[in-house]
Amino acid sequence: MSEAVDTTGGKGLSSGSVGLLGAVVIGMSCIAPAYTLSGALGPTAAAVGTHLPAIFLVGFLPMLLVAVGYRQLNRAMPDSGTTFTWTSKAFGPWLGWMGGWGLLAATILVLSNLAGIAVEFFYLLLAQVTGRPELGDLADNVVVNVATCLVFMALACWISYRGMETTKKVQYVLVAFQLVVLVWFSVAALVHVANGTAESGIHIDAEWFNPLGVGSFSAFAAGVSLSVFIYWGWDVVLTINEETEGSSTTPGRAALATIFSIVVLYLLIGVSVVSFAGLGDTGVGLTNPDIQENVFAALAGPVMGPAAILLSLAVLSSSAASLQSTFVSPARTLLAMGYYGALPRQFAKVTPRFQSPGFATVAAAVVSSVFYTFMRIVSEDVLWDTITALGMMVCFYYGVTALACVWYFRRSWFRSVKSCLVNLVAPLVGGLLLLVFFVQTSVDSMDPSYGSGSQIGGVGLVFILGAGILALGLVVMVIQRLRSPSFFQQRFETTELPVVD
């Protein structure tokens, strides 16, 4: 790995199997707007109130800046290991390993959350279709919940195991359906407000878009950390770079196209939901603790009437689609770590038939399933807490990757105005912002009242999840160093490749 990275599909993946549109669709699928907002709207509104649209905009900015850094790194080193590979090249094997671990931790957290949301909406959909409300309560039964989750996880793993061709075909239909339903929902909510038929409705105010109006920096950081979660997933289009047509250019374009499309959609939904529901702590109010984990389930009926079942189906299909596409990132990160010797070599195994990282995909499914089972037993509010902890993990590994771009291209900072902007200013500002939010949220989450209020030994569960997973990464890294020291003894060159502007 001290030499130029092999960009010709040397790991055995199916090169050239995904085009620009396919990459954008997979990126949007991984972000999963219907599922993501269902779980994040409540906690974010509870933190920042009517400034929800402002936080969406603020969360978008570091994502855009970091995406510029990702694009630059991908042009120089298109490699499925992304954060792991790039950070290792810039800062050395130790920080590179932890960067890869941060990505793996984030995906494990979100896979468990995706499965949880899918279970909730599966039984809600059954209740709506059959007219038997008691079926919706099955999601609260721990045994039924976990068993259903494991089935969903196994199905998603099976599709991912079959490679990018199968993944791409599944995603086209599911992504198109959820986007149509979300726009329908948003327009219907705004029509209710305009007609005065929204019981808790409030009129749209320009102040909603002012991030300086948030009460405190802690609330601001918590809101941004949560908004980072709703944008998370676009980097999957970089993870599939070795399987994309034009591996050095197409993934970067797809990342930017995905982020711009998503922020427009989120602003529409954020404005419509706040305007329709308001911030009350009863009924459909966004600060009502009874609907915090699943806002769309509470709003679907009042907003869409008889068509509410479509929103339930959209969230179910969104979470199921994202559950499947999210397997792409950890599987290919594990593949790269095994390929370069940072993990046991079996993680680098590629299935000859489907040209996919079979062993790594199954390993990600097993770990995610065990994690979800444990968390569901420990905390009834597992979805909220994993969302907040996920925001911390994303801020960490996105921030580290952005700074890797800054350092790797340090000799080209002042080569031109464009080079200065894309190799220094954008990734530096984006990376530092995310790392500041990571530190602030880590400190605040130690409070037992943070997040859902769940705690262990007087320490907030969100902090235990975030810090504990990072600490576990250090332990695993030391064990791997003792078992296979060759990776950690390498000298990593940071000589730039020619194309950096």
Short mmCIF file of C-alpha atoms in Angstrom, two decimals:
data_model
loop_
_atom_site.label_atom_id
_atom_site.label_comp_id
_atom_site.label_asym_id
_atom_site.label_seq_id
_atom_site.Cartn_x
_atom_site.Cartn_y
_atom_site.Cartn_z
CA MET A 1 0.00 0.00 0.00
CA SER A 2 3.01 2.26 0.03
CA GLU A 3 2.80 2.13 -3.76
CA ALA A 4 0.06 3.68 -5.86
CA VAL A 5 -3.25 2.02 -5.11
CA ASP A 6 -4.47 -0.51 -7.65
CA THR A 7 -7.46 1.10 -9.39
CA THR A 8 -8.20 -1.61 -11.92
CA GLY A 9 -10.46 -3.75 -9.79
CA GLY A 10 -7.60 -5.83 -8.41
CA LYS A 11 -9.65 -6.91 -5.43
CA GLY A 12 -11.89 -8.96 -7.71
CA LEU A 13 -14.96 -6.69 -7.65
CA SER A 14 -17.19 -6.25 -10.71
CA SER A 15 -15.70 -3.17 -12.39
CA GLY A 16 -17.85 -0.87 -14.56
CA SER A 17 -21.17 -2.30 -13.37
CA VAL A 18 -22.65 1.02 -12.08
CA GLY A 19 -23.14 4.27 -14.03
CA LEU A 20 -23.78 7.83 -12.78
CA LEU A 21 -27.56 7.44 -12.41
CA GLY A 22 -27.18 4.07 -10.74
CA ALA A 23 -24.67 5.53 -8.27
CA VAL A 24 -26.98 8.44 -7.39
CA VAL A 25 -29.90 6.05 -6.88
CA ILE A 26 -27.79 3.84 -4.59
CA GLY A 27 -26.62 6.95 -2.72
CA MET A 28 -30.19 8.16 -2.18
CA SER A 29 -31.23 4.68 -1.19
CA CYS A 30 -28.51 4.53 1.44
CA ILE A 31 -29.52 7.95 2.81
CA ALA A 32 -33.12 6.66 2.80
CA PRO A 33 -34.99 9.97 3.24
CA ALA A 34 -38.32 8.40 4.25
CA TYR A 35 -36.81 6.17 6.93
CA THR A 36 -34.24 8.75 8.05
CA LEU A 37 -36.67 11.58 8.60
CA SER A 38 -39.16 9.34 10.34
CA GLY A 39 -36.64 8.70 13.10
CA ALA A 40 -34.77 12.04 13.06
CA LEU A 41 -37.46 14.72 12.75
CA GLY A 42 -38.64 14.31 16.34
CA PRO A 43 -35.24 14.39 18.09
CA THR A 44 -34.00 17.24 15.89
CA ALA A 45 -37.14 19.35 16.43
CA ALA A 46 -36.88 18.67 20.18
CA ALA A 47 -33.33 20.07 20.11
CA VAL A 48 -33.79 23.14 17.87
CA GLY A 49 -37.53 23.81 17.62
CA THR A 50 -38.79 25.64 14.56
CA HIS A 51 -35.21 26.12 13.36
CA LEU A 52 -35.37 22.65 11.86
CA PRO A 53 -34.93 23.97 8.27
CA ALA A 54 -31.94 26.05 9.40
CA ILE A 55 -30.29 23.00 10.92
CA PHE A 56 -30.90 21.06 7.71
CA LEU A 57 -29.07 23.81 5.82
CA VAL A 58 -26.23 23.94 8.36
CA GLY A 59 -25.88 20.15 8.28
CA PHE A 60 -25.75 20.30 4.49
CA LEU A 61 -22.80 22.71 4.39
CA PRO A 62 -20.17 20.51 6.09
CA MET A 63 -21.46 17.56 4.07
CA LEU A 64 -20.87 19.53 0.86
CA LEU A 65 -17.40 20.65 1.96
CA VAL A 66 -16.43 17.14 3.02
CA ALA A 67 -17.80 15.73 -0.25
CA VAL A 68 -15.38 18.00 -2.11
CA GLY A 69 -12.53 16.41 -0.14
CA TYR A 70 -13.85 12.93 -0.87
CA ARG A 71 -14.01 13.78 -4.57
CA GLN A 72 -10.39 14.92 -4.59
CA LEU A 73 -9.17 11.82 -2.79
CA ASN A 74 -11.19 9.57 -5.06
CA ARG A 75 -9.68 11.19 -8.17
CA ALA A 76 -6.21 10.39 -6.86
CA MET A 77 -6.98 7.02 -5.26
CA PRO A 78 -10.25 5.33 -6.30
CA ASP A 79 -10.31 2.55 -3.72
CA SER A 80 -13.21 0.73 -2.05
CA GLY A 81 -11.55 1.28 1.35
CA THR A 82 -12.27 5.06 1.11
CA THR A 83 -11.78 6.46 4.64
CA PHE A 84 -9.52 3.60 5.72
CA THR A 85 -7.31 3.70 2.63
CA TRP A 86 -7.13 7.49 2.28
CA THR A 87 -6.49 8.20 5.96
CA SER A 88 -3.79 5.53 6.04
CA LYS A 89 -2.07 7.14 3.05
CA ALA A 90 -2.26 10.59 4.63
CA PHE A 91 -1.67 9.94 8.35
CA GLY A 92 -0.35 6.39 8.64
CA PRO A 93 -1.79 2.98 9.57
CA TRP A 94 -2.92 3.71 13.12
CA LEU A 95 -5.21 6.64 12.37
CA GLY A 96 -6.20 5.00 9.09
CA TRP A 97 -7.34 1.91 10.97
CA MET A 98 -9.41 4.00 13.40
CA GLY A 99 -10.92 5.95 10.51
CA GLY A 100 -12.02 2.67 8.97
CA TRP A 101 -13.36 1.55 12.33
CA GLY A 102 -15.39 4.77 12.61
CA LEU A 103 -17.04 4.01 9.28
CA LEU A 104 -17.70 0.41 10.29
CA ALA A 105 -19.17 1.51 13.63
CA ALA A 106 -21.47 4.03 11.94
CA THR A 107 -22.76 1.45 9.49
CA ILE A 108 -23.30 -1.16 12.21
CA LEU A 109 -25.31 1.40 14.20
CA VAL A 110 -27.41 2.42 11.23
CA LEU A 111 -28.02 -1.15 10.10
CA SER A 112 -29.51 -1.92 13.49
CA ASN A 113 -31.58 1.26 13.33
CA LEU A 114 -32.76 0.54 9.80
CA ALA A 115 -33.89 -2.89 10.84
CA GLY A 116 -35.74 -1.45 13.83
CA ILE A 117 -37.61 1.09 11.70
CA ALA A 118 -38.45 -1.61 9.15
CA VAL A 119 -39.97 -3.77 11.89
CA GLU A 120 -42.05 -0.87 13.26
CA PHE A 121 -43.52 0.00 9.87
CA PHE A 122 -43.98 -3.62 8.82
CA TYR A 123 -46.39 -4.26 11.66
CA LEU A 124 -47.99 -0.82 11.30
CA LEU A 125 -48.62 -1.64 7.63
CA LEU A 126 -50.12 -5.01 8.58
CA ALA A 127 -52.43 -3.26 11.03
CA GLN A 128 -53.54 -0.76 8.38
CA VAL A 129 -54.08 -3.37 5.66
CA THR A 130 -56.03 -5.81 7.85
CA GLY A 131 -57.86 -3.21 9.94
CA ARG A 132 -56.58 -4.86 13.11
CA PRO A 133 -54.75 -2.24 15.23
CA GLU A 134 -53.49 -4.90 17.65
CA LEU A 135 -51.07 -6.14 14.97
CA GLY A 136 -49.21 -2.85 15.21
CA ASP A 137 -48.46 -3.62 18.85
CA LEU A 138 -46.46 -6.71 17.87
CA ALA A 139 -43.47 -4.42 17.21
CA ASP A 140 -43.35 -3.73 20.97
CA ASN A 141 -42.95 -7.42 21.76
CA VAL A 142 -39.19 -7.87 22.15
CA VAL A 143 -39.11 -11.47 20.96
CA VAL A 144 -41.28 -10.81 17.89
CA ASN A 145 -39.40 -7.59 17.16
CA VAL A 146 -35.96 -9.20 17.26
CA ALA A 147 -37.06 -12.26 15.28
CA THR A 148 -38.57 -10.09 12.54
CA CYS A 149 -35.47 -7.90 12.51
CA LEU A 150 -33.23 -10.91 11.97
CA VAL A 151 -35.34 -12.03 9.00
CA PHE A 152 -35.07 -8.58 7.41
CA MET A 153 -31.33 -8.52 8.05
CA ALA A 154 -30.88 -11.93 6.43
CA LEU A 155 -32.85 -10.93 3.32
CA ALA A 156 -30.88 -7.71 2.91
CA CYS A 157 -27.62 -9.60 3.36
CA TRP A 158 -28.67 -12.11 0.69
CA ILE A 159 -29.38 -9.37 -1.88
CA SER A 160 -26.09 -7.59 -1.11
CA TYR A 161 -24.23 -10.88 -1.33
CA ARG A 162 -25.45 -11.21 -4.92
CA GLY A 163 -23.50 -8.11 -5.98
CA MET A 164 -24.11 -4.66 -7.44
CA GLU A 165 -26.29 -5.73 -10.39
CA THR A 166 -28.97 -7.14 -8.10
CA THR A 167 -28.58 -4.20 -5.69
CA LYS A 168 -29.03 -1.66 -8.48
CA LYS A 169 -32.20 -3.26 -9.88
CA VAL A 170 -33.86 -3.40 -6.47
CA GLN A 171 -33.04 0.23 -5.68
CA TYR A 172 -34.49 1.90 -8.80
CA VAL A 173 -38.06 0.95 -7.93
CA LEU A 174 -37.84 1.50 -4.16
CA VAL A 175 -36.16 4.92 -4.37
CA ALA A 176 -38.60 6.25 -6.99
CA PHE A 177 -41.59 5.13 -4.92
CA GLN A 178 -40.46 6.77 -1.68
CA LEU A 179 -39.60 10.07 -3.39
CA VAL A 180 -43.05 10.32 -4.98
CA VAL A 181 -44.81 9.61 -1.67
CA LEU A 182 -42.65 12.07 0.30
CA VAL A 183 -43.38 14.91 -2.11
CA TRP A 184 -47.08 14.01 -1.99
CA PHE A 185 -47.02 14.08 1.82
CA SER A 186 -45.25 17.45 1.94
CA VAL A 187 -47.60 19.12 -0.52
CA ALA A 188 -50.65 17.70 1.29
CA ALA A 189 -49.38 19.05 4.64
CA LEU A 190 -48.85 22.54 3.21
CA VAL A 191 -52.32 22.48 1.66
CA HIS A 192 -53.79 21.64 5.09
CA VAL A 193 -51.99 24.61 6.61
CA ALA A 194 -53.10 26.95 3.82
CA ASN A 195 -56.73 25.79 4.18
CA GLY A 196 -56.68 26.07 7.99
CA THR A 197 -57.38 22.36 8.45
CA ALA A 198 -54.12 21.66 10.33
CA GLU A 199 -55.16 21.59 13.98
CA SER A 200 -51.71 22.56 15.30
CA GLY A 201 -50.59 24.36 12.17
CA ILE A 202 -48.33 27.41 12.22
CA HIS A 203 -47.42 29.72 9.39
CA ILE A 204 -43.99 29.53 7.79
CA ASP A 205 -41.55 32.16 9.11
CA ALA A 206 -38.25 33.26 7.58
CA GLU A 207 -36.69 32.95 11.07
CA TRP A 208 -36.94 29.16 10.71
CA PHE A 209 -34.01 29.38 8.31
CA ASN A 210 -31.78 31.35 10.71
CA PRO A 211 -29.27 29.05 12.48
CA LEU A 212 -28.26 31.88 14.87
CA GLY A 213 -31.70 31.71 16.44
CA VAL A 214 -31.00 28.35 18.11
CA GLY A 215 -30.98 28.78 21.89
CA SER A 216 -27.50 27.44 22.79
CA PHE A 217 -24.41 26.00 21.16
CA SER A 218 -25.09 22.63 22.79
CA ALA A 219 -28.56 22.55 21.24
CA PHE A 220 -27.05 23.71 17.95
CA ALA A 221 -24.37 20.97 18.05
CA ALA A 222 -26.96 18.34 18.97
CA GLY A 223 -29.16 19.47 16.11
CA VAL A 224 -26.27 19.41 13.62
CA SER A 225 -25.16 16.00 14.86
CA LEU A 226 -28.65 14.71 14.20
CA SER A 227 -28.84 16.48 10.84
CA VAL A 228 -25.53 14.87 9.90
CA PHE A 229 -27.28 11.56 10.43
CA ILE A 230 -29.98 12.43 7.90
CA TYR A 231 -27.39 13.20 5.22
CA TRP A 232 -25.20 10.24 6.05
CA GLY A 233 -24.88 7.58 3.39
CA TRP A 234 -23.91 9.60 0.32
CA ASP A 235 -20.34 8.33 0.66
CA VAL A 236 -21.51 4.87 -0.41
CA VAL A 237 -21.11 6.15 -3.98
CA LEU A 238 -17.36 6.46 -3.26
CA THR A 239 -17.23 3.01 -1.67
CA ILE A 240 -18.41 1.45 -4.94
CA ASN A 241 -15.78 3.39 -6.94
CA GLU A 242 -14.02 0.20 -8.10
CA GLU A 243 -17.36 -1.02 -9.50
CA THR A 244 -18.32 2.27 -11.19
CA GLU A 245 -17.88 3.38 -14.80
CA GLY A 246 -15.17 6.05 -14.69
CA SER A 247 -13.96 5.13 -11.21
CA SER A 248 -11.91 8.30 -10.70
CA THR A 249 -14.60 10.82 -11.73
CA THR A 250 -18.13 9.38 -11.64
CA PRO A 251 -18.27 8.68 -7.87
CA GLY A 252 -17.37 12.30 -7.02
CA ARG A 253 -20.04 13.65 -9.36
CA ALA A 254 -22.59 11.22 -7.97
CA ALA A 255 -21.80 12.29 -4.40
CA LEU A 256 -22.39 15.99 -5.14
CA ALA A 257 -25.56 15.26 -7.16
CA THR A 258 -26.92 13.11 -4.33
CA ILE A 259 -26.28 15.73 -1.63
CA PHE A 260 -27.84 18.61 -3.61
CA SER A 261 -30.95 16.54 -4.41
CA ILE A 262 -31.38 15.50 -0.80
CA VAL A 263 -31.10 18.99 0.73
CA VAL A 264 -33.90 20.28 -1.54
CA LEU A 265 -36.13 17.37 -0.52
CA TYR A 266 -35.32 17.80 3.19
CA LEU A 267 -36.10 21.51 3.20
CA LEU A 268 -39.49 20.82 1.61
CA ILE A 269 -40.31 18.12 4.15
CA GLY A 270 -38.90 20.03 7.15
CA VAL A 271 -40.94 23.16 6.40
CA SER A 272 -44.13 21.22 5.74
CA VAL A 273 -43.85 19.09 8.89
CA VAL A 274 -43.08 21.98 11.26
CA SER A 275 -45.83 24.08 9.69
CA PHE A 276 -48.42 21.29 9.94
CA ALA A 277 -47.57 19.72 13.31
CA GLY A 278 -46.12 22.59 15.36
CA LEU A 279 -44.02 22.02 18.46
CA GLY A 280 -46.62 20.94 20.97
CA ASP A 281 -45.95 18.09 23.39
CA THR A 282 -49.30 16.42 22.80
CA GLY A 283 -51.04 14.98 19.74
CA VAL A 284 -49.02 15.38 16.57
CA GLY A 285 -46.75 18.05 18.10
CA LEU A 286 -43.12 17.35 17.27
CA THR A 287 -42.01 17.48 20.92
CA ASN A 288 -44.55 14.87 21.98
CA PRO A 289 -42.35 12.09 23.42
CA ASP A 290 -44.87 9.46 22.31
CA ILE A 291 -44.18 10.12 18.62
CA GLN A 292 -40.49 11.08 18.79
CA GLU A 293 -39.18 7.82 17.37
CA ASN A 294 -41.68 7.59 14.54
CA VAL A 295 -43.07 10.96 13.44
CA PHE A 296 -44.43 9.82 10.10
CA ALA A 297 -46.53 7.12 11.75
CA ALA A 298 -48.33 9.83 13.73
CA LEU A 299 -48.66 12.34 10.88
CA ALA A 300 -49.58 10.03 8.00
CA GLY A 301 -53.30 9.79 8.84
CA PRO A 302 -53.96 13.49 9.60
CA VAL A 303 -52.02 14.61 6.50
CA MET A 304 -52.85 12.02 3.84
CA GLY A 305 -56.13 10.56 5.03
CA PRO A 306 -56.99 7.22 3.38
CA ALA A 307 -53.70 7.35 1.46
CA ALA A 308 -51.73 7.20 4.74
CA ILE A 309 -50.91 3.58 4.07
CA LEU A 310 -48.68 4.74 1.22
CA LEU A 311 -46.46 6.67 3.63
CA SER A 312 -46.14 3.60 5.85
CA LEU A 313 -45.27 1.56 2.77
CA ALA A 314 -42.77 4.24 1.67
CA VAL A 315 -40.96 4.20 5.03
CA LEU A 316 -40.97 0.41 5.07
CA SER A 317 -39.58 0.22 1.54
CA SER A 318 -37.10 3.01 2.32
CA SER A 319 -35.73 1.28 5.40
CA ALA A 320 -35.65 -2.09 3.66
CA ALA A 321 -33.89 -0.60 0.62
CA SER A 322 -31.38 1.25 2.76
CA LEU A 323 -30.85 -1.80 4.94
CA GLN A 324 -29.74 -3.60 1.81
CA SER A 325 -27.68 -0.81 0.21
CA THR A 326 -26.02 0.12 3.52
CA PHE A 327 -24.36 -3.30 3.54
CA VAL A 328 -22.27 -2.04 0.63
CA SER A 329 -20.06 0.28 2.73
CA PRO A 330 -19.03 -1.97 5.64
CA ALA A 331 -18.57 -4.96 3.34
CA ARG A 332 -16.20 -3.09 1.03
CA THR A 333 -14.37 -1.40 3.90
CA LEU A 334 -13.83 -4.79 5.52
CA LEU A 335 -12.74 -6.13 2.13
CA ALA A 336 -10.12 -3.38 1.78
CA MET A 337 -8.90 -3.82 5.35
CA GLY A 338 -8.46 -7.53 4.72
CA TYR A 339 -6.85 -6.90 1.34
CA TYR A 340 -4.22 -4.60 2.81
CA GLY A 341 -3.60 -6.75 5.88
CA ALA A 342 -5.32 -4.56 8.50
CA LEU A 343 -7.74 -7.42 9.23
CA PRO A 344 -7.51 -11.20 8.67
CA ARG A 345 -7.23 -12.16 5.02
CA GLN A 346 -10.60 -13.95 4.91
CA PHE A 347 -12.29 -10.53 4.84
CA ALA A 348 -10.72 -10.01 1.41
CA LYS A 349 -12.52 -13.01 -0.08
CA VAL A 350 -14.67 -12.18 -3.13
CA THR A 351 -17.36 -14.55 -4.41
CA PRO A 352 -16.37 -15.72 -7.92
CA ARG A 353 -19.98 -15.88 -9.15
CA PHE A 354 -21.23 -12.46 -7.99
CA GLN A 355 -17.88 -10.64 -7.66
CA SER A 356 -18.95 -9.29 -4.27
CA PRO A 357 -17.23 -9.35 -0.85
CA GLY A 358 -19.19 -12.34 0.38
CA PHE A 359 -17.43 -13.07 3.68
CA ALA A 360 -17.37 -9.38 4.68
CA THR A 361 -21.07 -8.96 3.84
CA VAL A 362 -22.08 -11.90 6.03
CA ALA A 363 -19.79 -10.70 8.83
CA ALA A 364 -21.44 -7.24 8.77
CA ALA A 365 -24.87 -8.86 8.95
CA VAL A 366 -23.94 -11.05 11.92
CA VAL A 367 -22.41 -8.19 13.93
CA SER A 368 -25.36 -5.88 13.19
CA SER A 369 -27.85 -8.55 14.21
CA VAL A 370 -26.08 -9.23 17.50
CA PHE A 371 -25.82 -5.51 18.23
CA TYR A 372 -29.51 -4.89 17.54
CA THR A 373 -30.59 -7.83 19.69
CA PHE A 374 -28.48 -6.61 22.61
CA MET A 375 -29.60 -3.00 22.31
CA ARG A 376 -33.28 -3.88 22.01
CA ILE A 377 -33.07 -5.74 25.29
CA VAL A 378 -31.03 -3.04 27.09
CA SER A 379 -32.98 0.02 25.95
CA GLU A 380 -36.59 0.50 24.88
CA ASP A 381 -35.47 3.73 23.22
CA VAL A 382 -32.78 2.04 21.13
CA LEU A 383 -33.77 3.83 17.92
CA TRP A 384 -33.36 7.35 19.32
CA ASP A 385 -30.08 6.56 21.08
CA THR A 386 -28.51 4.84 18.08
CA ILE A 387 -29.48 7.78 15.86
CA THR A 388 -27.67 10.21 18.15
CA ALA A 389 -24.66 7.93 18.58
CA LEU A 390 -24.55 7.44 14.82
CA GLY A 391 -24.30 11.21 14.35
CA MET A 392 -21.21 11.18 16.57
CA MET A 393 -19.58 8.39 14.59
CA VAL A 394 -20.29 10.07 11.27
CA CYS A 395 -18.86 13.39 12.46
CA PHE A 396 -15.71 11.54 13.53
CA TYR A 397 -14.92 9.59 10.38
CA TYR A 398 -16.11 12.24 7.92
CA GLY A 399 -13.99 14.81 9.78
CA VAL A 400 -10.90 12.62 9.78
CA THR A 401 -11.30 11.84 6.06
CA ALA A 402 -11.66 15.53 5.19
CA LEU A 403 -8.47 16.37 7.06
CA ALA A 404 -6.74 13.48 5.28
CA CYS A 405 -7.54 15.28 2.03
CA VAL A 406 -6.02 18.50 3.36
CA TRP A 407 -2.79 16.80 4.41
CA TYR A 408 -2.43 14.48 1.42
CA PHE A 409 -2.61 17.40 -1.02
CA ARG A 410 -0.60 19.83 1.13
CA ARG A 411 1.96 20.46 -1.63
CA SER A 412 -0.75 21.69 -4.01
CA TRP A 413 -2.57 24.11 -1.68
CA PHE A 414 -1.36 27.21 -3.46
CA ARG A 415 -0.88 25.82 -6.97
CA SER A 416 -3.99 27.74 -8.10
CA VAL A 417 -7.08 29.40 -6.64
CA LYS A 418 -9.17 26.32 -7.45
CA SER A 419 -6.61 24.00 -5.91
CA CYS A 420 -6.58 26.10 -2.74
CA LEU A 421 -10.35 25.92 -2.47
CA VAL A 422 -10.83 22.21 -3.17
CA ASN A 423 -7.68 20.83 -1.52
CA LEU A 424 -7.43 23.13 1.50
CA VAL A 425 -10.32 25.45 2.33
CA ALA A 426 -13.36 23.24 1.68
CA PRO A 427 -12.16 20.00 3.31
CA LEU A 428 -10.45 21.86 6.18
CA VAL A 429 -13.54 23.86 7.15
CA GLY A 430 -15.85 20.88 6.68
CA GLY A 431 -13.61 18.51 8.62
CA LEU A 432 -13.03 20.90 11.53
CA LEU A 433 -16.73 21.70 11.82
CA LEU A 434 -17.64 18.04 12.06
CA LEU A 435 -14.91 17.27 14.58
CA VAL A 436 -16.06 20.22 16.74
CA PHE A 437 -19.60 18.86 16.66
CA PHE A 438 -18.25 15.41 17.52
CA VAL A 439 -16.44 16.71 20.61
CA GLN A 440 -19.35 18.89 21.76
CA THR A 441 -21.89 16.11 21.36
CA SER A 442 -19.59 13.64 23.12
CA VAL A 443 -19.33 15.93 26.15
CA ASP A 444 -23.04 16.71 26.26
CA SER A 445 -24.06 13.05 25.84
CA MET A 446 -22.43 12.10 29.13
CA ASP A 447 -25.48 13.66 30.81
CA PRO A 448 -27.94 10.87 31.70
CA SER A 449 -30.80 13.02 30.39
CA TYR A 450 -29.27 13.28 26.93
CA GLY A 451 -31.09 11.54 24.10
CA SER A 452 -33.80 9.20 25.36
CA GLY A 453 -32.66 9.54 28.97
CA SER A 454 -31.42 5.95 29.12
CA GLN A 455 -28.30 5.47 31.22
CA ILE A 456 -25.91 2.92 32.61
CA GLY A 457 -24.24 3.73 35.93
CA GLY A 458 -25.29 7.38 35.76
CA VAL A 459 -23.74 7.94 32.32
CA GLY A 460 -25.90 8.62 29.27
CA LEU A 461 -26.37 5.63 26.98
CA VAL A 462 -25.57 7.76 23.92
CA PHE A 463 -22.08 8.52 25.27
CA ILE A 464 -21.54 4.89 26.24
CA LEU A 465 -22.49 3.82 22.73
CA GLY A 466 -20.31 6.39 20.97
CA ALA A 467 -17.23 6.41 23.19
CA GLY A 468 -17.51 2.72 23.98
CA ILE A 469 -17.50 1.73 20.31
CA LEU A 470 -14.44 3.91 19.63
CA ALA A 471 -12.66 2.43 22.66
CA LEU A 472 -13.53 -1.04 21.42
CA GLY A 473 -11.93 -0.08 18.12
CA LEU A 474 -8.69 0.74 19.92
CA VAL A 475 -8.75 -2.63 21.65
CA VAL A 476 -9.41 -4.53 18.40
CA MET A 477 -6.67 -2.53 16.66
CA VAL A 478 -4.10 -3.41 19.34
CA ILE A 479 -5.10 -7.09 19.16
CA GLN A 480 -4.77 -7.02 15.37
CA ARG A 481 -1.38 -5.30 15.73
CA LEU A 482 -0.18 -8.15 17.93
CA ARG A 483 -1.60 -10.84 15.65
CA SER A 484 -0.51 -9.35 12.32
CA PRO A 485 1.98 -6.51 12.74
CA SER A 486 2.98 -6.12 9.08
CA PHE A 487 0.27 -3.59 8.20
CA PHE A 488 1.14 -1.35 11.15
CA GLN A 489 4.85 -1.43 10.35
CA GLN A 490 4.45 -0.04 6.84
CA ARG A 491 5.80 3.35 5.84
CA PHE A 492 3.06 5.14 3.96
CA GLU A 493 4.11 7.55 1.26
CA THR A 494 2.01 10.68 0.72
CA THR A 495 3.36 11.67 -2.68
CA GLU A 496 0.50 13.15 -4.66
CA LEU A 497 -0.72 11.78 -7.95
CA PRO A 498 -0.75 14.29 -10.84
CA VAL A 499 -4.48 15.12 -11.03
CA VAL A 500 -5.52 17.14 -7.98
CA ASP A 501 -7.46 20.16 -9.28
#
